[in-house]
Amino acid sequence: MALKLAGQVAVMFILLGVGIVIRRRGIVSQVSAEQFSGFVLLIVTPTLLIQSFQRDFEPKLGLLIAAAALLTIVFHLLAIPITKLVFRGMQDDYDSVGRLSAICSNCGFMGIPLMSAAMGELGALVAAVYIAVFNLYIWSHGVMILRRTRQVSAREILLTPCVVAALAGTALFLLRIRLPGILQNAMGYLAGLNTPLPMIITGILIAEVKPKTLFNDFRLWITAAMRLLVLPLAMLAVLLVLRAPSWFDGAQTAALGVMIACACPTAVSCVMMPARFDADAALGARLVAVTTLLSIVTIPLITQLSAYLFPLF
């Protein structure tokens, strides 16, 4: 599995390199990246989420979905107090953008193709569940962190495209409703953009980051360590203590999928969300850059360690 994931990560880094090259050569602008990001977040990823739930209803799939949702919630509840302790008192928006960047993984842009490569269609289903919970988190507690407030709009949370798509997909799954073949084919083409387009967008964003800014601030590396190592390993410890991989036949798939999502680098949303709420979007971009580059090593390591330990518990 480690080799399969390493190969998939390598493919994604090639796509990321394409984004860097076309930005450096002036073929596209950062504005183009922001516009395409909106297209991915509003159309491509929601389409993929609905498509992931387009399968015949089976009780064991219901258990898989429930377990994936529960474990994703556990991860975010675990990450909130740990990051609050680590980032308390940090200046220059590290206590907001930095903290959010440590919690929020690139579960959509990188997580979906990685989970699909590792576990096939079931991996994509676990990814869809993780993304739904992730969006509930980032539009609730995530917004509170950036706004430095305890107030957030429930309407704003529930009407985010990915949450709506996940709820719609779940409803179609539970009601055993299959969409027409022509519509599914069209959705398949759109969903197929979820790997190449986001990685190219990420490359465009990384191209804007000056290399020297990645090495003159130790807090950047503390945040990267939290995102790529500390929080994933803490989650792995919790899964092993709870014996989550042995809850039921197929629980290991949910646990491994959640671990892959937890191991992904900082979400691109940590660039777009700070920009929306007048926080330091440039810090988010630097964190996306450094964690994405380091993840080519850490993702296979975390995943292989999880796959080795799960059968023992």
Tab-separated table of C-alpha atoms in Angstrom:
chain	number	residue	atom	x	y	z
A	1	MET	CA	0.000	0.000	0.000
A	2	ALA	CA	2.830	2.412	0.808
A	3	LEU	CA	4.217	2.027	-2.726
A	4	LYS	CA	0.777	2.564	-4.251
A	5	LEU	CA	0.261	5.717	-2.201
A	6	ALA	CA	3.786	6.953	-2.909
A	7	GLY	CA	3.112	6.503	-6.625
A	8	GLN	CA	-0.158	8.424	-6.375
A	9	VAL	CA	1.535	11.200	-4.397
A	10	ALA	CA	4.249	11.381	-7.077
A	11	VAL	CA	1.594	11.753	-9.797
A	12	MET	CA	-0.052	14.550	-7.837
A	13	PHE	CA	3.272	16.326	-7.388
A	14	ILE	CA	3.809	16.229	-11.147
A	15	LEU	CA	0.433	17.945	-11.547
A	16	LEU	CA	1.437	20.418	-8.856
A	17	GLY	CA	4.626	21.099	-10.829
A	18	VAL	CA	2.517	21.890	-13.889
A	19	GLY	CA	0.720	24.549	-11.851
A	20	ILE	CA	4.007	26.068	-10.699
A	21	VAL	CA	5.392	26.177	-14.255
A	22	ILE	CA	2.334	27.762	-15.880
A	23	ARG	CA	2.216	30.431	-13.146
A	24	ARG	CA	5.937	31.203	-13.333
A	25	ARG	CA	5.680	31.507	-17.134
A	26	GLY	CA	2.723	33.855	-16.837
A	27	ILE	CA	0.288	31.547	-18.638
A	28	VAL	CA	-2.208	31.974	-15.784
A	29	SER	CA	-2.547	34.449	-12.924
A	30	GLN	CA	-3.319	33.986	-9.242
A	31	VAL	CA	-6.755	35.415	-9.987
A	32	SER	CA	-7.286	32.485	-12.360
A	33	ALA	CA	-6.376	30.093	-9.540
A	34	GLU	CA	-8.900	31.729	-7.229
A	35	GLN	CA	-11.598	31.505	-9.910
A	36	PHE	CA	-10.856	27.849	-10.624
A	37	SER	CA	-10.809	27.168	-6.872
A	38	GLY	CA	-14.350	28.479	-6.714
A	39	PHE	CA	-15.309	26.195	-9.602
A	40	VAL	CA	-13.824	23.180	-7.819
A	41	LEU	CA	-15.426	23.999	-4.464
A	42	LEU	CA	-18.838	24.896	-5.892
A	43	ILE	CA	-19.171	22.346	-8.709
A	44	VAL	CA	-16.494	19.648	-8.965
A	45	THR	CA	-16.192	18.444	-5.359
A	46	PRO	CA	-19.963	18.532	-4.628
A	47	THR	CA	-20.529	16.532	-7.818
A	48	LEU	CA	-17.968	13.976	-6.688
A	49	LEU	CA	-19.612	13.727	-3.263
A	50	ILE	CA	-23.029	12.965	-4.743
A	51	GLN	CA	-21.500	10.458	-7.153
A	52	SER	CA	-19.698	8.696	-4.282
A	53	PHE	CA	-23.047	7.888	-2.662
A	54	GLN	CA	-24.543	6.552	-5.910
A	55	ARG	CA	-24.400	2.868	-5.001
A	56	ASP	CA	-26.787	0.142	-3.930
A	57	PHE	CA	-27.865	0.382	-0.309
A	58	GLU	CA	-26.292	-2.164	2.006
A	59	PRO	CA	-26.387	-2.167	5.828
A	60	LYS	CA	-22.600	-2.594	5.984
A	61	LEU	CA	-22.151	0.555	3.895
A	62	GLY	CA	-24.400	2.377	6.356
A	63	LEU	CA	-22.094	1.231	9.161
A	64	LEU	CA	-19.059	2.358	7.163
A	65	ILE	CA	-20.547	5.828	6.647
A	66	ALA	CA	-21.499	6.136	10.327
A	67	ALA	CA	-18.055	5.005	11.499
A	68	ALA	CA	-16.267	7.373	9.108
A	69	ALA	CA	-18.410	10.293	10.300
A	70	LEU	CA	-17.851	9.451	13.971
A	71	LEU	CA	-14.080	9.065	13.577
A	72	THR	CA	-13.837	12.322	11.628
A	73	ILE	CA	-15.698	14.115	14.415
A	74	VAL	CA	-13.353	12.511	16.965
A	75	PHE	CA	-10.330	13.823	15.056
A	76	HIS	CA	-11.576	17.406	15.017
A	77	LEU	CA	-12.594	17.269	18.690
A	78	LEU	CA	-9.100	15.978	19.447
A	79	ALA	CA	-7.354	18.622	17.340
A	80	ILE	CA	-9.198	21.612	18.827
A	81	PRO	CA	-7.740	21.481	22.377
A	82	ILE	CA	-4.284	20.317	21.256
A	83	THR	CA	-3.881	23.211	18.819
A	84	LYS	CA	-5.346	25.697	21.299
A	85	LEU	CA	-2.610	24.739	23.750
A	86	VAL	CA	0.205	24.813	21.165
A	87	PHE	CA	-0.762	28.046	19.398
A	88	ARG	CA	-1.856	30.025	22.458
A	89	GLY	CA	-0.063	33.372	22.587
A	90	MET	CA	1.498	33.102	19.123
A	91	GLN	CA	1.453	36.373	17.191
A	92	ASP	CA	1.173	37.279	13.480
A	93	ASP	CA	-2.042	35.283	12.982
A	94	TYR	CA	-0.447	31.972	13.972
A	95	ASP	CA	-3.084	31.699	16.707
A	96	SER	CA	-5.778	31.861	14.014
A	97	VAL	CA	-4.549	31.022	10.497
A	98	GLY	CA	-1.732	28.829	11.824
A	99	ARG	CA	-4.044	26.937	14.143
A	100	LEU	CA	-6.652	26.441	11.422
A	101	SER	CA	-3.938	25.245	9.025
A	102	ALA	CA	-2.808	22.647	11.553
A	103	ILE	CA	-6.330	21.268	11.978
A	104	CYS	CA	-7.614	21.373	8.397
A	105	SER	CA	-6.207	18.792	5.996
A	106	ASN	CA	-6.433	18.790	2.218
A	107	CYS	CA	-8.980	15.978	2.459
A	108	GLY	CA	-10.699	16.910	-0.789
A	109	PHE	CA	-7.990	17.879	-3.251
A	110	MET	CA	-5.495	15.232	-2.072
A	111	GLY	CA	-7.520	12.959	0.190
A	112	ILE	CA	-10.022	11.745	-2.396
A	113	PRO	CA	-7.498	10.532	-5.003
A	114	LEU	CA	-5.271	9.018	-2.309
A	115	MET	CA	-8.123	7.146	-0.616
A	116	SER	CA	-9.474	6.024	-3.978
A	117	ALA	CA	-6.031	4.709	-4.936
A	118	ALA	CA	-5.660	2.853	-1.630
A	119	MET	CA	-9.192	1.472	-1.187
A	120	GLY	CA	-11.109	1.978	-4.424
A	121	GLU	CA	-14.759	3.059	-4.332
A	122	LEU	CA	-15.033	2.534	-0.577
A	123	GLY	CA	-12.131	4.921	-0.115
A	124	ALA	CA	-13.969	7.565	-2.126
A	125	LEU	CA	-17.049	7.033	0.056
A	126	VAL	CA	-15.045	7.503	3.268
A	127	ALA	CA	-13.489	10.619	1.729
A	128	ALA	CA	-16.947	12.011	0.953
A	129	VAL	CA	-18.006	11.555	4.576
A	130	TYR	CA	-14.796	13.146	5.883
A	131	ILE	CA	-15.253	16.140	3.567
A	132	ALA	CA	-18.820	16.681	4.791
A	133	VAL	CA	-17.737	16.756	8.441
A	134	PHE	CA	-14.691	18.863	7.518
A	135	ASN	CA	-16.947	21.491	5.934
A	136	LEU	CA	-19.197	21.535	8.992
A	137	TYR	CA	-16.079	22.137	11.078
A	138	ILE	CA	-14.417	24.825	8.970
A	139	TRP	CA	-17.629	26.829	8.599
A	140	SER	CA	-18.341	26.662	12.336
A	141	HIS	CA	-15.330	26.496	14.637
A	142	GLY	CA	-12.973	27.408	11.777
A	143	VAL	CA	-14.834	30.669	11.160
A	144	MET	CA	-14.835	31.355	14.909
A	145	ILE	CA	-11.031	31.008	14.958
A	146	LEU	CA	-10.571	33.438	12.064
A	147	ARG	CA	-13.140	35.944	13.320
A	148	ARG	CA	-11.969	35.533	16.928
A	149	THR	CA	-15.585	35.220	18.012
A	150	ARG	CA	-17.950	32.594	19.391
A	151	GLN	CA	-20.761	33.428	16.992
A	152	VAL	CA	-21.385	31.786	13.637
A	153	SER	CA	-24.391	31.463	11.339
A	154	ALA	CA	-26.024	28.020	11.283
A	155	ARG	CA	-27.454	28.884	7.870
A	156	GLU	CA	-23.965	29.619	6.524
A	157	ILE	CA	-22.771	26.222	7.786
A	158	LEU	CA	-25.610	24.113	6.417
A	159	LEU	CA	-25.782	25.810	3.019
A	160	THR	CA	-22.148	25.263	2.028
A	161	PRO	CA	-22.098	23.334	-1.280
A	162	CYS	CA	-20.177	20.324	0.036
A	163	VAL	CA	-22.484	19.903	3.038
A	164	VAL	CA	-25.567	20.184	0.820
A	165	ALA	CA	-24.074	17.678	-1.637
A	166	ALA	CA	-23.191	15.219	1.135
A	167	LEU	CA	-26.683	15.442	2.633
A	168	ALA	CA	-28.254	15.026	-0.815
A	169	GLY	CA	-26.000	12.074	-1.597
A	170	THR	CA	-26.800	10.423	1.733
A	171	ALA	CA	-30.533	10.908	1.162
A	172	LEU	CA	-30.305	9.348	-2.314
A	173	PHE	CA	-28.325	6.441	-0.842
A	174	LEU	CA	-30.775	5.782	2.005
A	175	LEU	CA	-33.817	6.145	-0.267
A	176	ARG	CA	-32.154	3.873	-2.837
A	177	ILE	CA	-32.587	6.433	-5.622
A	178	ARG	CA	-30.214	6.155	-8.574
A	179	LEU	CA	-29.749	9.098	-10.918
A	180	PRO	CA	-30.288	8.617	-14.684
A	181	GLY	CA	-27.343	7.126	-16.565
A	182	ILE	CA	-26.788	10.192	-18.762
A	183	LEU	CA	-26.645	12.451	-15.707
A	184	GLN	CA	-24.257	10.060	-13.946
A	185	ASN	CA	-21.975	10.052	-16.990
A	186	ALA	CA	-21.881	13.863	-17.037
A	187	MET	CA	-21.202	13.915	-13.299
A	188	GLY	CA	-18.414	11.400	-13.829
A	189	TYR	CA	-16.614	13.744	-16.213
A	190	LEU	CA	-16.912	16.632	-13.752
A	191	ALA	CA	-15.828	14.453	-10.819
A	192	GLY	CA	-12.792	13.358	-12.829
A	193	LEU	CA	-11.476	16.921	-12.603
A	194	ASN	CA	-11.133	16.628	-8.823
A	195	THR	CA	-7.546	15.348	-8.972
A	196	PRO	CA	-5.793	17.285	-11.773
A	197	LEU	CA	-7.449	20.687	-11.437
A	198	PRO	CA	-7.019	21.161	-7.652
A	199	MET	CA	-3.375	20.091	-7.758
A	200	ILE	CA	-2.650	22.500	-10.613
A	201	ILE	CA	-4.412	25.235	-8.603
A	202	THR	CA	-2.275	24.370	-5.578
A	203	GLY	CA	0.841	24.632	-7.749
A	204	ILE	CA	-0.229	28.090	-8.929
A	205	LEU	CA	-0.681	29.208	-5.311
A	206	ILE	CA	2.678	27.732	-4.261
A	207	ALA	CA	4.390	29.542	-7.152
A	208	GLU	CA	3.497	32.828	-5.424
A	209	VAL	CA	5.422	31.862	-2.284
A	210	LYS	CA	9.002	33.137	-2.020
A	211	PRO	CA	11.299	30.257	-0.941
A	212	LYS	CA	13.144	32.363	1.644
A	213	THR	CA	9.892	32.933	3.560
A	214	LEU	CA	9.743	29.186	4.272
A	215	PHE	CA	12.978	29.157	6.267
A	216	ASN	CA	12.999	32.321	8.377
A	217	ASP	CA	10.173	31.472	10.797
A	218	PHE	CA	10.370	28.438	13.096
A	219	ARG	CA	6.641	28.733	13.838
A	220	LEU	CA	5.966	27.669	10.265
A	221	TRP	CA	7.717	24.377	10.920
A	222	ILE	CA	5.944	23.876	14.250
A	223	THR	CA	2.656	24.238	12.397
A	224	ALA	CA	3.794	21.843	9.670
A	225	ALA	CA	4.824	19.283	12.289
A	226	MET	CA	1.419	19.587	13.946
A	227	ARG	CA	-0.400	19.063	10.636
A	228	LEU	CA	1.704	16.219	9.252
A	229	LEU	CA	2.889	14.319	12.332
A	230	VAL	CA	1.556	15.302	15.756
A	231	LEU	CA	-2.186	15.350	15.033
A	232	PRO	CA	-2.173	12.249	12.763
A	233	LEU	CA	-0.162	10.278	15.333
A	234	ALA	CA	-2.439	11.462	18.146
A	235	MET	CA	-5.438	10.295	16.117
A	236	LEU	CA	-3.743	6.963	15.439
A	237	ALA	CA	-3.229	6.491	19.181
A	238	VAL	CA	-6.912	7.228	19.837
A	239	LEU	CA	-8.034	4.759	17.155
A	240	LEU	CA	-5.849	2.046	18.662
A	241	VAL	CA	-7.046	2.736	22.216
A	242	LEU	CA	-10.679	2.618	21.039
A	243	ARG	CA	-9.900	-0.479	18.946
A	244	ALA	CA	-11.795	1.246	16.138
A	245	PRO	CA	-10.412	-0.978	13.326
A	246	SER	CA	-12.148	-4.009	14.877
A	247	TRP	CA	-15.556	-2.494	15.620
A	248	PHE	CA	-17.174	-4.409	12.753
A	249	ASP	CA	-16.269	-6.042	9.461
A	250	GLY	CA	-15.095	-3.128	7.341
A	251	ALA	CA	-14.301	-0.750	10.213
A	252	GLN	CA	-10.623	-0.923	9.289
A	253	THR	CA	-11.483	0.685	5.940
A	254	ALA	CA	-13.125	3.616	7.723
A	255	ALA	CA	-10.221	3.950	10.156
A	256	LEU	CA	-7.553	3.806	7.450
A	257	GLY	CA	-9.434	6.266	5.246
A	258	VAL	CA	-9.712	8.743	8.095
A	259	MET	CA	-5.997	8.331	8.827
A	260	ILE	CA	-5.100	9.090	5.196
A	261	ALA	CA	-7.249	12.228	5.349
A	262	CYS	CA	-5.642	13.232	8.658
A	263	ALA	CA	-2.176	12.828	7.134
A	264	CYS	CA	-2.813	15.149	4.176
A	265	PRO	CA	-1.173	18.600	4.058
A	266	THR	CA	-2.866	21.886	4.926
A	267	ALA	CA	-6.114	22.519	3.067
A	268	VAL	CA	-6.174	25.089	0.271
A	269	SER	CA	-9.215	26.458	2.126
A	270	CYS	CA	-6.686	27.859	4.615
A	271	VAL	CA	-5.651	30.302	1.901
A	272	MET	CA	-9.147	31.191	0.704
A	273	MET	CA	-10.878	31.408	4.103
A	274	PRO	CA	-8.388	33.875	5.656
A	275	ALA	CA	-8.687	36.045	2.542
A	276	ARG	CA	-12.449	36.076	3.016
A	277	PHE	CA	-12.260	37.002	6.707
A	278	ASP	CA	-9.415	39.570	6.516
A	279	ALA	CA	-6.767	37.309	8.060
A	280	ASP	CA	-3.257	36.514	6.780
A	281	ALA	CA	-3.879	34.548	3.562
A	282	ALA	CA	-0.150	34.703	2.723
A	283	LEU	CA	0.599	32.690	5.872
A	284	GLY	CA	-1.927	30.098	4.739
A	285	ALA	CA	-0.207	29.925	1.347
A	286	ARG	CA	3.205	29.359	2.955
A	287	LEU	CA	1.776	26.579	5.118
A	288	VAL	CA	0.109	24.946	2.120
A	289	ALA	CA	3.453	25.083	0.303
A	290	VAL	CA	5.654	23.614	3.025
A	291	THR	CA	3.199	20.922	4.172
A	292	THR	CA	2.432	19.857	0.609
A	293	LEU	CA	6.122	19.455	-0.201
A	294	LEU	CA	6.827	17.504	3.006
A	295	SER	CA	3.756	15.294	2.649
A	296	ILE	CA	5.367	13.255	-0.127
A	297	VAL	CA	7.336	11.615	2.715
A	298	THR	CA	4.915	11.781	5.636
A	299	ILE	CA	1.724	10.486	3.976
A	300	PRO	CA	3.175	7.062	3.012
A	301	LEU	CA	4.837	6.778	6.444
A	302	ILE	CA	1.678	7.540	8.441
A	303	THR	CA	-0.447	5.325	6.210
A	304	GLN	CA	1.941	2.386	6.318
A	305	LEU	CA	2.268	2.651	10.113
A	306	SER	CA	-1.526	2.664	10.434
A	307	ALA	CA	-1.951	-0.301	8.080
A	308	TYR	CA	0.673	-2.235	10.077
A	309	LEU	CA	-0.811	-1.512	13.524
A	310	PHE	CA	-4.550	-1.822	12.798
A	311	PRO	CA	-4.604	-5.646	12.420
A	312	LEU	CA	-2.878	-5.936	15.811
A	313	PHE	CA	-5.777	-4.273	17.665
